[in-house]
PDB file of C-alpha atoms in Angstrom:
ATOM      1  CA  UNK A   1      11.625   6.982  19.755  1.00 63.00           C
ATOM      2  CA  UNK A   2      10.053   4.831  17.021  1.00 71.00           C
ATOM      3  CA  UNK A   3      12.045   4.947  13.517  1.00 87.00           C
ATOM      4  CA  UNK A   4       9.166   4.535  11.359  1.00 96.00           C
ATOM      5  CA  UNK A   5       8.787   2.145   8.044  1.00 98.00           C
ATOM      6  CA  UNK A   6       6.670   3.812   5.880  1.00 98.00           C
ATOM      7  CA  UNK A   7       4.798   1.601   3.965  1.00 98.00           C
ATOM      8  CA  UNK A   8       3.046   3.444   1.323  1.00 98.00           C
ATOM      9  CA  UNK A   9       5.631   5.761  -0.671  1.00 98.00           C
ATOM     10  CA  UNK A  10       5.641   6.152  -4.360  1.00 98.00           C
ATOM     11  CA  UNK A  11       8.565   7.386  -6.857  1.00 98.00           C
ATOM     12  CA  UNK A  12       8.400   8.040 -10.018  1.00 98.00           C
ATOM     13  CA  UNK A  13      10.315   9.967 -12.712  1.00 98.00           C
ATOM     14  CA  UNK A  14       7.941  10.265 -16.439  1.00 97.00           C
ATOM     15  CA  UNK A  15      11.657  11.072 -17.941  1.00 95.00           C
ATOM     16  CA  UNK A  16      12.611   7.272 -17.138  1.00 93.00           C
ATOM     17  CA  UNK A  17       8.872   5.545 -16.986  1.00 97.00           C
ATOM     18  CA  UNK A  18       5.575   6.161 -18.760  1.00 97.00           C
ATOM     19  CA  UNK A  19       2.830   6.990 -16.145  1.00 98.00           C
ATOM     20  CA  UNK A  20      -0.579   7.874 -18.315  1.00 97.00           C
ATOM     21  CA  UNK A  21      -2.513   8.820 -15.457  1.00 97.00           C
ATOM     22  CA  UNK A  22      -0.048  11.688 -14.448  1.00 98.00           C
ATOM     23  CA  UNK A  23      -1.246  13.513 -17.800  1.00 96.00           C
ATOM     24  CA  UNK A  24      -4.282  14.778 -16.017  1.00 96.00           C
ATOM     25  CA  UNK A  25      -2.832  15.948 -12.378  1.00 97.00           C
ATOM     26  CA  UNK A  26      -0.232  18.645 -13.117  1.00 97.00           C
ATOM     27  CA  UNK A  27       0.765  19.234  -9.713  1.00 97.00           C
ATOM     28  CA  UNK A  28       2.566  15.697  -9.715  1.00 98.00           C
ATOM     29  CA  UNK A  29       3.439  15.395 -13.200  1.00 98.00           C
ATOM     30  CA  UNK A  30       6.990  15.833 -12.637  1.00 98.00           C
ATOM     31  CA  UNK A  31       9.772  13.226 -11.349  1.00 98.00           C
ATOM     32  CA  UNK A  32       9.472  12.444  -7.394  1.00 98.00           C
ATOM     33  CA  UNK A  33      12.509  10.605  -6.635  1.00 98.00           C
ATOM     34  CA  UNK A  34      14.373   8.851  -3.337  1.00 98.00           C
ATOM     35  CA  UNK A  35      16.283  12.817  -3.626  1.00 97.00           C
ATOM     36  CA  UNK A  36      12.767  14.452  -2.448  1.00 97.00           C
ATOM     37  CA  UNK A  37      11.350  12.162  -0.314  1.00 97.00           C
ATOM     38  CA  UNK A  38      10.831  14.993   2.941  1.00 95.00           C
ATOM     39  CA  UNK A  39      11.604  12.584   5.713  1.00 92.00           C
ATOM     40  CA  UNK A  40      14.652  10.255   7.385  1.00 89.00           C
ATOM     41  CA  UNK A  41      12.147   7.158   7.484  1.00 93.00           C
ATOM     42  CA  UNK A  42      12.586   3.529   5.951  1.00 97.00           C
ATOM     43  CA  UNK A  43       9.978   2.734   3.259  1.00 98.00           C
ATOM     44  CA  UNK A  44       8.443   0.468   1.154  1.00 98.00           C
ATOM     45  CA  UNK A  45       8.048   1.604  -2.141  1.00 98.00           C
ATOM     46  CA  UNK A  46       4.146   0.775  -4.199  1.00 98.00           C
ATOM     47  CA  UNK A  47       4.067   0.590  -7.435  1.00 98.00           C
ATOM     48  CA  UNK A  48       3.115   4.338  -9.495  1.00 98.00           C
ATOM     49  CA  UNK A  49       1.182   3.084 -12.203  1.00 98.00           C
ATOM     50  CA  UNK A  50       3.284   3.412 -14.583  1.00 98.00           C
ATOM     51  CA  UNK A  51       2.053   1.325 -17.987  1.00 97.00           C
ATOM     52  CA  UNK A  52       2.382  -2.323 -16.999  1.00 95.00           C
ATOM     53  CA  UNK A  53       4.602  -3.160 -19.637  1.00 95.00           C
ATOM     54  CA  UNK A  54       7.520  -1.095 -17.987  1.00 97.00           C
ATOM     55  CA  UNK A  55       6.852  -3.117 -14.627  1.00 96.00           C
ATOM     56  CA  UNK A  56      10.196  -4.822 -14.801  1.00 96.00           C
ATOM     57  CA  UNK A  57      11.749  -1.516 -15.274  1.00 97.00           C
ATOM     58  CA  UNK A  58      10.681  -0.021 -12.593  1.00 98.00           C
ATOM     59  CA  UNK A  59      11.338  -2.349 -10.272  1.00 97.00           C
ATOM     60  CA  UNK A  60      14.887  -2.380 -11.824  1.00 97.00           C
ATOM     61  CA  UNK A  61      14.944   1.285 -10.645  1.00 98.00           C
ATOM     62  CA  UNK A  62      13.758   1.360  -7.384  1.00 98.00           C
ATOM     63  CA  UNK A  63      16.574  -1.538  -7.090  1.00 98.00           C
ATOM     64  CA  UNK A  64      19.308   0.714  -8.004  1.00 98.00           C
ATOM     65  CA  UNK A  65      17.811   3.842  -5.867  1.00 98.00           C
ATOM     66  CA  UNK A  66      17.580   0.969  -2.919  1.00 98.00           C
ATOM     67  CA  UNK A  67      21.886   0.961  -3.183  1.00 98.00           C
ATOM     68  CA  UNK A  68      22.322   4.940  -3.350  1.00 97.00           C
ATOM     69  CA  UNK A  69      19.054   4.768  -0.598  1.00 97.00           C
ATOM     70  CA  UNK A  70      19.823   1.768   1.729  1.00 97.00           C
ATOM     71  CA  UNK A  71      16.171   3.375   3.506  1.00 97.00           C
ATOM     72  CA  UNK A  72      14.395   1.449   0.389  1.00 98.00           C
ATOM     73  CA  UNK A  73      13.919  -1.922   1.765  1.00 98.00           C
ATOM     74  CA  UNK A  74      11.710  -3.525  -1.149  1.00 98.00           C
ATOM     75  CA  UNK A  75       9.296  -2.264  -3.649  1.00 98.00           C
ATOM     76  CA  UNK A  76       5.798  -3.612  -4.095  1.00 98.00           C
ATOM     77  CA  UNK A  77       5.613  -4.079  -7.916  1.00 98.00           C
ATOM     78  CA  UNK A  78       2.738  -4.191 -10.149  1.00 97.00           C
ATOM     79  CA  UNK A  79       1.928  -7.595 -11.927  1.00 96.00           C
ATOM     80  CA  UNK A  80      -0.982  -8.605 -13.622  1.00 95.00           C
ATOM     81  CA  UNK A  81      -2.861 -11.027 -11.391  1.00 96.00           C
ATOM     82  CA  UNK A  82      -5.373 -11.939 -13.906  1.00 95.00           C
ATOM     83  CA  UNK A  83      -2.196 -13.989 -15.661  1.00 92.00           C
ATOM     84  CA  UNK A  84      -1.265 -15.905 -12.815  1.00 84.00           C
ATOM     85  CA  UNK A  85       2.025 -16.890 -13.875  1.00 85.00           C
ATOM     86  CA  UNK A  86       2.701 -13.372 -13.402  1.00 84.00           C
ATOM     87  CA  UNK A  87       2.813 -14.099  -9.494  1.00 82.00           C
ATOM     88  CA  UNK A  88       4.807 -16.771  -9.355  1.00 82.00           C
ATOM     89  CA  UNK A  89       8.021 -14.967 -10.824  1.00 85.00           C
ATOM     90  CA  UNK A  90       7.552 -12.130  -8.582  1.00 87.00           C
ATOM     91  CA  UNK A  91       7.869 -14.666  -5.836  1.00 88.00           C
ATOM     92  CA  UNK A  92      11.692 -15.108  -7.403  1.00 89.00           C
ATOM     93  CA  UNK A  93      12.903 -11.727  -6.487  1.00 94.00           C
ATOM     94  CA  UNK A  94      13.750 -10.818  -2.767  1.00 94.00           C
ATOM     95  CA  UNK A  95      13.704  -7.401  -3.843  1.00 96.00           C
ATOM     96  CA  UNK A  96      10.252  -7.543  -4.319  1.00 97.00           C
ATOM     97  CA  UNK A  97       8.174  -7.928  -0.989  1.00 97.00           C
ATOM     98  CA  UNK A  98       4.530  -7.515  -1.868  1.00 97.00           C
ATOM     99  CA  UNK A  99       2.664  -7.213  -5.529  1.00 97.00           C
ATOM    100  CA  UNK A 100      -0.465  -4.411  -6.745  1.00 98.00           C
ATOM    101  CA  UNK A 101      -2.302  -5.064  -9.157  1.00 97.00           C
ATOM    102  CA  UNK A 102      -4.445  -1.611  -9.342  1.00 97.00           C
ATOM    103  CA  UNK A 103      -8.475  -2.803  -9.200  1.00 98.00           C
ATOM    104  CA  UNK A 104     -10.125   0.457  -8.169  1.00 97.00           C
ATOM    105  CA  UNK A 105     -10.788   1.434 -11.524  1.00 96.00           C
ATOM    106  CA  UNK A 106     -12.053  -2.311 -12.894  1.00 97.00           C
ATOM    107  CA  UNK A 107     -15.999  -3.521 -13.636  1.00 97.00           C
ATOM    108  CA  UNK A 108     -17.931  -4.747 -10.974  1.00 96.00           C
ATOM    109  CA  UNK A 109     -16.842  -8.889 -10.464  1.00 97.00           C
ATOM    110  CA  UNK A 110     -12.915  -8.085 -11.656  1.00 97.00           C
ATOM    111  CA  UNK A 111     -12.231  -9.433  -8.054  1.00 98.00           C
ATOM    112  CA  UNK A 112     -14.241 -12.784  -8.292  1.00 97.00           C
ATOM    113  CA  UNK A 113     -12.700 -13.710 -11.348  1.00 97.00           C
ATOM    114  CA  UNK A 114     -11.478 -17.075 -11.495  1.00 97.00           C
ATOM    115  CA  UNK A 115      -8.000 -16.177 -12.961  1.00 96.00           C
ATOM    116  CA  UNK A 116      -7.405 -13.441 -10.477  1.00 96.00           C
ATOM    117  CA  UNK A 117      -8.555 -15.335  -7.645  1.00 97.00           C
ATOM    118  CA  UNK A 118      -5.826 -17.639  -8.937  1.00 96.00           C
ATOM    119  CA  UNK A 119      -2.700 -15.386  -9.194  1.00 96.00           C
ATOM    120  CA  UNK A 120      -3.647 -13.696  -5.741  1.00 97.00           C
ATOM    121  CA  UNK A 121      -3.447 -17.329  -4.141  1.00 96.00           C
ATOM    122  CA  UNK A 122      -0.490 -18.106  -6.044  1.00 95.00           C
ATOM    123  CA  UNK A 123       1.039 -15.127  -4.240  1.00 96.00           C
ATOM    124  CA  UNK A 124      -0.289 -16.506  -1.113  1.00 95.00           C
ATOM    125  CA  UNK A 125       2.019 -19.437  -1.632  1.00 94.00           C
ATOM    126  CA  UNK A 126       5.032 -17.807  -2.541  1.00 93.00           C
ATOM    127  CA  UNK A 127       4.560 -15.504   0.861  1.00 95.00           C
ATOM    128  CA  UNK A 128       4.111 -12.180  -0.610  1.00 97.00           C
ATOM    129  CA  UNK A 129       1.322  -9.960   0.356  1.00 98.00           C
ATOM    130  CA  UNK A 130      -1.104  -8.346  -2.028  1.00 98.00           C
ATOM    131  CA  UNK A 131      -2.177  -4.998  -1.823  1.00 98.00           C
ATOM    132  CA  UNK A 132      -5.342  -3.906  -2.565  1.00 98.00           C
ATOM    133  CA  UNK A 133      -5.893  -0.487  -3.902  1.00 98.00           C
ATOM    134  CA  UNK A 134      -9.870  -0.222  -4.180  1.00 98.00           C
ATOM    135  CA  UNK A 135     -12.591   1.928  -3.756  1.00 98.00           C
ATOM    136  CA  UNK A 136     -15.040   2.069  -0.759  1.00 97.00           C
ATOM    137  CA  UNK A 137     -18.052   0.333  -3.082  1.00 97.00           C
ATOM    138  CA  UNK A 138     -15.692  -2.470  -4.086  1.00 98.00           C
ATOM    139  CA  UNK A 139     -15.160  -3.677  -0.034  1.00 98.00           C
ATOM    140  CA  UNK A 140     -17.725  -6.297  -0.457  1.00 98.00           C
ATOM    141  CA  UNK A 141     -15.789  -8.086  -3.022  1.00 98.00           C
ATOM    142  CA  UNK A 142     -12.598  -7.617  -1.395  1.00 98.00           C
ATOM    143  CA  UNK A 143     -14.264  -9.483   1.634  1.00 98.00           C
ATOM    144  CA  UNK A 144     -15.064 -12.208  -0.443  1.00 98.00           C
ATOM    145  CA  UNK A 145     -11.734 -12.133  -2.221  1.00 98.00           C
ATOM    146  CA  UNK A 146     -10.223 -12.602   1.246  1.00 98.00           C
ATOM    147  CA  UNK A 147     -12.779 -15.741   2.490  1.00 98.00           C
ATOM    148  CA  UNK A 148     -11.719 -17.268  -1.168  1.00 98.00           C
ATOM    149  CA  UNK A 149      -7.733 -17.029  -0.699  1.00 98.00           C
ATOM    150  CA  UNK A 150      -7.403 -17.392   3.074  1.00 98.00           C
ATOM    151  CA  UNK A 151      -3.496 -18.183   2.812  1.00 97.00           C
ATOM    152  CA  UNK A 152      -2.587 -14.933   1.146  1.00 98.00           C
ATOM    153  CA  UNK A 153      -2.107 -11.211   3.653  1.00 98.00           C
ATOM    154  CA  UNK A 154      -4.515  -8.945   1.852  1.00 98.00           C
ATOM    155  CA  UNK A 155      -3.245  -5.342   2.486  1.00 98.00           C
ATOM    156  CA  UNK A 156      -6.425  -2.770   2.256  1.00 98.00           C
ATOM    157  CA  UNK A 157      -4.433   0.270   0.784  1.00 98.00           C
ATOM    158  CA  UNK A 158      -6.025   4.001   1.681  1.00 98.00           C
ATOM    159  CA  UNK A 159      -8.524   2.406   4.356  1.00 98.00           C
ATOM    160  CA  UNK A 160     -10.533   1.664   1.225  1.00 98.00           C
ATOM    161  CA  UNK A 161     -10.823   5.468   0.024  1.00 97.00           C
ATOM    162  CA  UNK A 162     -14.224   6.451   2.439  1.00 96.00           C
ATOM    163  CA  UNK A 163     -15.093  10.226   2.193  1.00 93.00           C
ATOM    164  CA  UNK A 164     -14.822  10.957   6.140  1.00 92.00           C
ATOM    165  CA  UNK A 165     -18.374  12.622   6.384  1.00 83.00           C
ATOM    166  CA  UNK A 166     -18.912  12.283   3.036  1.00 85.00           C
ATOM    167  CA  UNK A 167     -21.875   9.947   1.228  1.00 85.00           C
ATOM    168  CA  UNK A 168     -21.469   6.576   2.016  1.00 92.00           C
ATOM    169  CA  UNK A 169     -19.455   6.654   4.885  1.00 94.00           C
ATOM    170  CA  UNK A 170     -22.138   4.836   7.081  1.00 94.00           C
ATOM    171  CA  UNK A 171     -21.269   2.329   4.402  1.00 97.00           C
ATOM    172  CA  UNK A 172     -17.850   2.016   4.514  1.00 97.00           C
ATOM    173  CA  UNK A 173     -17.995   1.368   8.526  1.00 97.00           C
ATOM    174  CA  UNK A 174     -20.209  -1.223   8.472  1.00 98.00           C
ATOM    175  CA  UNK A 175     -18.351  -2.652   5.140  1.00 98.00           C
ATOM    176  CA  UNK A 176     -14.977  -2.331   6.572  1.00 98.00           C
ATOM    177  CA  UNK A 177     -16.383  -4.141  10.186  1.00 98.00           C
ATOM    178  CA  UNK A 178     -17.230  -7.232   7.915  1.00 98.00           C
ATOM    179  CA  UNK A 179     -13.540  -7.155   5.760  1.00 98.00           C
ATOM    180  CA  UNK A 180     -11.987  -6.938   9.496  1.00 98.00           C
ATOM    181  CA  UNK A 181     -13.319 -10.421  10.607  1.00 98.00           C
ATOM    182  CA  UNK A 182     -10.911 -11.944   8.061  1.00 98.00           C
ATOM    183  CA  UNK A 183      -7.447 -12.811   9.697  1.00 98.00           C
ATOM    184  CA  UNK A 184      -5.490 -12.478   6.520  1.00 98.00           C
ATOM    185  CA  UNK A 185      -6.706  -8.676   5.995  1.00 98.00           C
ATOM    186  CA  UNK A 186      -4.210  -5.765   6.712  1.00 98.00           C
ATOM    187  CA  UNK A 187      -4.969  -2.282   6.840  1.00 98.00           C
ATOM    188  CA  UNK A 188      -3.382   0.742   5.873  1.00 98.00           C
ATOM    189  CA  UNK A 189      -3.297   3.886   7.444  1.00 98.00           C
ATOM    190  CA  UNK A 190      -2.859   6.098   4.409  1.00 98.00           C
ATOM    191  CA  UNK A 191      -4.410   7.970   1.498  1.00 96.00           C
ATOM    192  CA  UNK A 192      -7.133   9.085   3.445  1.00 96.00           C
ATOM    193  CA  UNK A 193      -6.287  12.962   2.785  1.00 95.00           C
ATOM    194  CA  UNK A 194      -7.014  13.027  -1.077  1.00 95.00           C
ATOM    195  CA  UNK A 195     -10.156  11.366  -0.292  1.00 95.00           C
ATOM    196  CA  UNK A 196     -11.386  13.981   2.487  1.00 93.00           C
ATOM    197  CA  UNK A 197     -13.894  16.520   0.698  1.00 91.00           C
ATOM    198  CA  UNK A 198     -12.323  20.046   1.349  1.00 90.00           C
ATOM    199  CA  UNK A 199     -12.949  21.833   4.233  1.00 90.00           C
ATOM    200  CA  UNK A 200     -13.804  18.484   6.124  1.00 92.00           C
ATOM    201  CA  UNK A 201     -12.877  18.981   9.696  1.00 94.00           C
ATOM    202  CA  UNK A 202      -9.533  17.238  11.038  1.00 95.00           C
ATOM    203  CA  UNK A 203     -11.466  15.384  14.195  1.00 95.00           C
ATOM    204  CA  UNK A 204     -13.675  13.404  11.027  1.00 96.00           C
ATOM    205  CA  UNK A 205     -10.268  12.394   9.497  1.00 96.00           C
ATOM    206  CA  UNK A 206      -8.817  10.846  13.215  1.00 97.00           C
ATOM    207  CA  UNK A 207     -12.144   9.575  13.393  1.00 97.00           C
ATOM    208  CA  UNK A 208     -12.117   7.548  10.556  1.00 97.00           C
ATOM    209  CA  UNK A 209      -8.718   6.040  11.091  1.00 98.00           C
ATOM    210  CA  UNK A 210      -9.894   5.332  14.750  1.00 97.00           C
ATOM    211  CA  UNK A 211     -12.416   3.192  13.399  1.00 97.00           C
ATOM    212  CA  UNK A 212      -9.715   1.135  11.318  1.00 98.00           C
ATOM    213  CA  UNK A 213      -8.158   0.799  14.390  1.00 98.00           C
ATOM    214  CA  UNK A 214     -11.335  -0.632  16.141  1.00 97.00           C
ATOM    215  CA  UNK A 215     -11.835  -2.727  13.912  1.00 98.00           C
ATOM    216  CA  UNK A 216      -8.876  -4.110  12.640  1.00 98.00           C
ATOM    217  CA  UNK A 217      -6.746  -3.729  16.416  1.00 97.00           C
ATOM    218  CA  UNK A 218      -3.398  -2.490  16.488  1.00 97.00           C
ATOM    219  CA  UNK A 219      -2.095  -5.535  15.732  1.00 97.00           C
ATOM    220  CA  UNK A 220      -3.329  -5.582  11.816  1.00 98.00           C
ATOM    221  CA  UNK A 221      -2.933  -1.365  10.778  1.00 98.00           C
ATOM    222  CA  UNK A 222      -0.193   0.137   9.232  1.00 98.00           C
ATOM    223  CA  UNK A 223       1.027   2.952   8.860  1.00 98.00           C
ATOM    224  CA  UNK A 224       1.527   4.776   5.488  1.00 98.00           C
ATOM    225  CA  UNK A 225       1.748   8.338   3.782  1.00 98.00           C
ATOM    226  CA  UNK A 226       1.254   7.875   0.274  1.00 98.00           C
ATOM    227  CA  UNK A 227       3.808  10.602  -0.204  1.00 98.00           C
ATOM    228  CA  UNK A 228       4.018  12.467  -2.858  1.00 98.00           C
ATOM    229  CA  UNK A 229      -0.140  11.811  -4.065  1.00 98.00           C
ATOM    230  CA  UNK A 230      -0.758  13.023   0.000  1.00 97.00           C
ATOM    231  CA  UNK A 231       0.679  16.419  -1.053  1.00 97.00           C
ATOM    232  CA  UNK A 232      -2.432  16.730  -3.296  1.00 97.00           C
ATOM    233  CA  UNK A 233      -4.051  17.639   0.473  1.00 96.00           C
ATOM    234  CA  UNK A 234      -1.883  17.820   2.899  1.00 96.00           C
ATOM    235  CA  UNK A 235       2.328  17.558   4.083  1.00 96.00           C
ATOM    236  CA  UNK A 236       4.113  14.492   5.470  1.00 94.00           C
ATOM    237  CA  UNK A 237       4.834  15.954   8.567  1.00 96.00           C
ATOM    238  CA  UNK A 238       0.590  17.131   9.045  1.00 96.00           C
ATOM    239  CA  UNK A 239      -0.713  12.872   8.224  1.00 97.00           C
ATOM    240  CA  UNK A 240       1.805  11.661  10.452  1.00 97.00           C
ATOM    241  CA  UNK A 241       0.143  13.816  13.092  1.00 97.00           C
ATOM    242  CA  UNK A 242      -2.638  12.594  12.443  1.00 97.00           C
ATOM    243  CA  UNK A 243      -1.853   8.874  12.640  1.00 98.00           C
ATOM    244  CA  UNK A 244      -0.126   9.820  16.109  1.00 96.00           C
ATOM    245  CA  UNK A 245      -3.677  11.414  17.207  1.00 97.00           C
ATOM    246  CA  UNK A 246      -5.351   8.467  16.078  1.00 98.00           C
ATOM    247  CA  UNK A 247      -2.823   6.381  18.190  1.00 97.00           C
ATOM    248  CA  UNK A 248      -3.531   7.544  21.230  1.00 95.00           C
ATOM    249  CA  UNK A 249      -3.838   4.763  23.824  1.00 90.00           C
ATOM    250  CA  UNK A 250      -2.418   1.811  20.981  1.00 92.00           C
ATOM    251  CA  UNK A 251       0.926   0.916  20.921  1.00 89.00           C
ATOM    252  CA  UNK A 252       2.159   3.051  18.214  1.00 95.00           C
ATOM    253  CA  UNK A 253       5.681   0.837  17.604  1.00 96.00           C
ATOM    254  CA  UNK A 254       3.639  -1.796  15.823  1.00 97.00           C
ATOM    255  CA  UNK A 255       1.141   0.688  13.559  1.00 98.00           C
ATOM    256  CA  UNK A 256       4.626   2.423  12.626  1.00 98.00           C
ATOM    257  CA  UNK A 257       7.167  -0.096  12.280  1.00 97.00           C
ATOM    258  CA  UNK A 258       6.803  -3.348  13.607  1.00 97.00           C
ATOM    259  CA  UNK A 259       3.508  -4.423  11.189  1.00 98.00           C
ATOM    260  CA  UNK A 260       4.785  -3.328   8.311  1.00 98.00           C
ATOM    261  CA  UNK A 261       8.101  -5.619   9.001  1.00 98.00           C
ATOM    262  CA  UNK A 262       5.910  -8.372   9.459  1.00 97.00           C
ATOM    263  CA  UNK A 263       3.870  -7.786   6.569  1.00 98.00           C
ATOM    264  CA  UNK A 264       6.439  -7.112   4.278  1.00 98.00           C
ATOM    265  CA  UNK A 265      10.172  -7.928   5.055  1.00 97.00           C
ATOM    266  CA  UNK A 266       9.715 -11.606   7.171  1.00 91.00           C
ATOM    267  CA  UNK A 267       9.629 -13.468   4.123  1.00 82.00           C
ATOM    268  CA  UNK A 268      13.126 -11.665   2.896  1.00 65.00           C
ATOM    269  CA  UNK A 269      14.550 -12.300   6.462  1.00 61.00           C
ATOM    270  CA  UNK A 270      13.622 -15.861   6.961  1.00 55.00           C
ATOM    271  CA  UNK A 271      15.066 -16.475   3.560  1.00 49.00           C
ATOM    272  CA  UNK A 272      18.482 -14.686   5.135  1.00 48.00           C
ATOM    273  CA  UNK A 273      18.121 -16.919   8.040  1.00 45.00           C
ATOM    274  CA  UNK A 274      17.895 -20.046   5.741  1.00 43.00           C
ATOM    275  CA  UNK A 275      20.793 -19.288   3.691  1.00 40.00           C
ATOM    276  CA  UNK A 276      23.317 -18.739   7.096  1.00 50.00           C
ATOM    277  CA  UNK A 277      21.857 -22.072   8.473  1.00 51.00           C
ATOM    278  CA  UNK A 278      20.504 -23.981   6.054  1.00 47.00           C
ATOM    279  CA  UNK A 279      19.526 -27.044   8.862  1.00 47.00           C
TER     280      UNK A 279
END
C-alpha cells in the first residue's frame, strides 16, 4: 500500500502569523496546525499567505513543527520573485524545497515581467521548483513563462482553478493541452473542490483531473489536498477518492508519492549524498 506525500497542505495559526485574506472566510479563520491535520500522510507544506513580511517566520515555524512532526519534510515558502535576490537565498535553506509567489490575483503581464522572469530562473538554478498558484485565464502566460525559463520545474497548483462544467472550461482544456507540451511543467492534483460550482456532479470533477492526467501522463501529476481550504467543499478522505477514481489504469505510486519526491525532496537528498561522499 502506497504511503502517500501530500504535496499541497497548508498550516497556519493568525495567533502566531498575520494572514489578511482569512478576514473574509470565517470558516478557516482559526489556527490549522500539524495537531489537526486528519491523516497519517507525509507532506509538503505551501505557503498560507500570510503578509510577506512574516515569510521568514513562517518558515521558522513550519521548521520547528517539522521536529515535533518528522511527517513535514519541507515547506514551500513564499518569496517575492519580482526581487530576484529573493530566490537566491531561498536556495540556502534545505528546509525549504520549492518557493510561491501567489500570482492569481496580479494584472494581466505580472508573469512576463522581466524581473519575475528573472527570480523564477534564478530558482531554476538553485534547483528549487516554483509553484504556480493561478487562475484558469492566466494559463497562457504561464505557458509562456515556462518556454522563457526552461531550466526551472514549474508546478501548476489546483490544475489551474477550471470550473468542471462551468464557463470556460472548453478553455481551460485546450489551454492546459498547450502548458502540457512543456517538459519543465508539473501538475497538481488538488484544489479542484473549492473551484467546483455547487451541486456539480462528482463524474465532472474525475473528469477534469482525467484530463490532467491525459495530458500531462502520470509521470508529471501530483497529488495534493489543499487541506484545510478543501474543507471549504469537501473532506480529505472524499478528494483522495477522487484522485484514486481518476487513477484508474495509471500507476498510482508515482501521482501519490514518487512525483512529488522528485519534484520536491531530490535536491535535499542529493545534497545528503554529497555531504557522505563528497568525491
Amino acid at each position: 500500500m502506497t504511503v502517500v506525500l501530500d504535496s499541497h497542505v497548508h498550516f497556519w495559526d493568525p495567533r502566531q502569523l498575520r494572514y489578511p485574506w482569512l478576514v473574509d472566510v470565517d470558516r478557516l479563520n482559526r489556527p490549522f496546525t500539524p495537531d489537526d491535520f486528519p491523516a497519517r500522510h507525509d507532506v509538503i507544506v505551501v505557503e498560507a499567505g500570510r503578509v510577506p513580511v512574516d515569510a521568514p517566520a513562517e518558515i521558522e515555524w513550519i521548521r520547528r513543527e517539522a521536529q515535533r512532526h518528522p511527517w513535514i519534510r519541507g515547506i514551500v515558502a513564499h518569496a517575492d520573485l519580482e526581487h530576484p535576490a529573493a530566490a537566491s537565498r531561498c536556495g540556502d535553506d534545505p528546509f525549504v524545497v520549492g518557493v510561491r509567489r501567489n500570482v492569481q490575483d496580479e494584472a494581466p503581464g505580472f508573469l512576463e515581467g522581466e524581473d519575475f522572469r528573472a527570480g523564477v530562473r534564478l530558482l531554476g538554478e538553485t534547483g528549487l521548483p516554483f509553484d504556480a498558484c493561478i487562475r484558469a485565464h492566466q494559463l497562457p502566460e504561464l505557458t509562456a513563462l515556462a518556454e522563457a525559463c526552461p531550466r526551472t520545474t514549474i508546478v501548476l497548483d489546483h490544475l489551474g482553478k477550471p470550473s468542471p462544467g462551468g464557463p470556460g472550461y472548453r478553455r481551460w482544456r485546450e489551454d492546459l493541452r498547450r502548458l502540457s507540451r512543456h517538459a519543465n511543467v508539473r501538475c497538481k492534483l488538488s484544489g479542484l473542490a473549492t473551484e467546483t460550482i455547487p451541486g456539480t456532479a462528482r463524474s465532472q470533477v474525475v473528469d477534469a483531473l482525467k484530463e490532467a492526467l491525459d495530458a500531462f501522463g502520470p509521470g508529471r501529476c501530483l497529488y495534493g489536498s489543499d487541506w484545510p481550504v478543501m474543507t471549504l467543499a469537501t473532506d480529505h478522505e472524499a478528494w483522495l477518492d477522487a484522485v484514486h477514481t481518476a487513477l484508474d489504469g495509471h500507476p498510482a505510486e508515482a501521482v501519490l508519492r514518487h512525483n512529488a519526491e522528485q519534484t520536491y525532496l531530490a535536491r535535499a537528498a542529493l545534497g545528503q549524498a554529497q555531504r557522505k561522499d563528497p568525491e
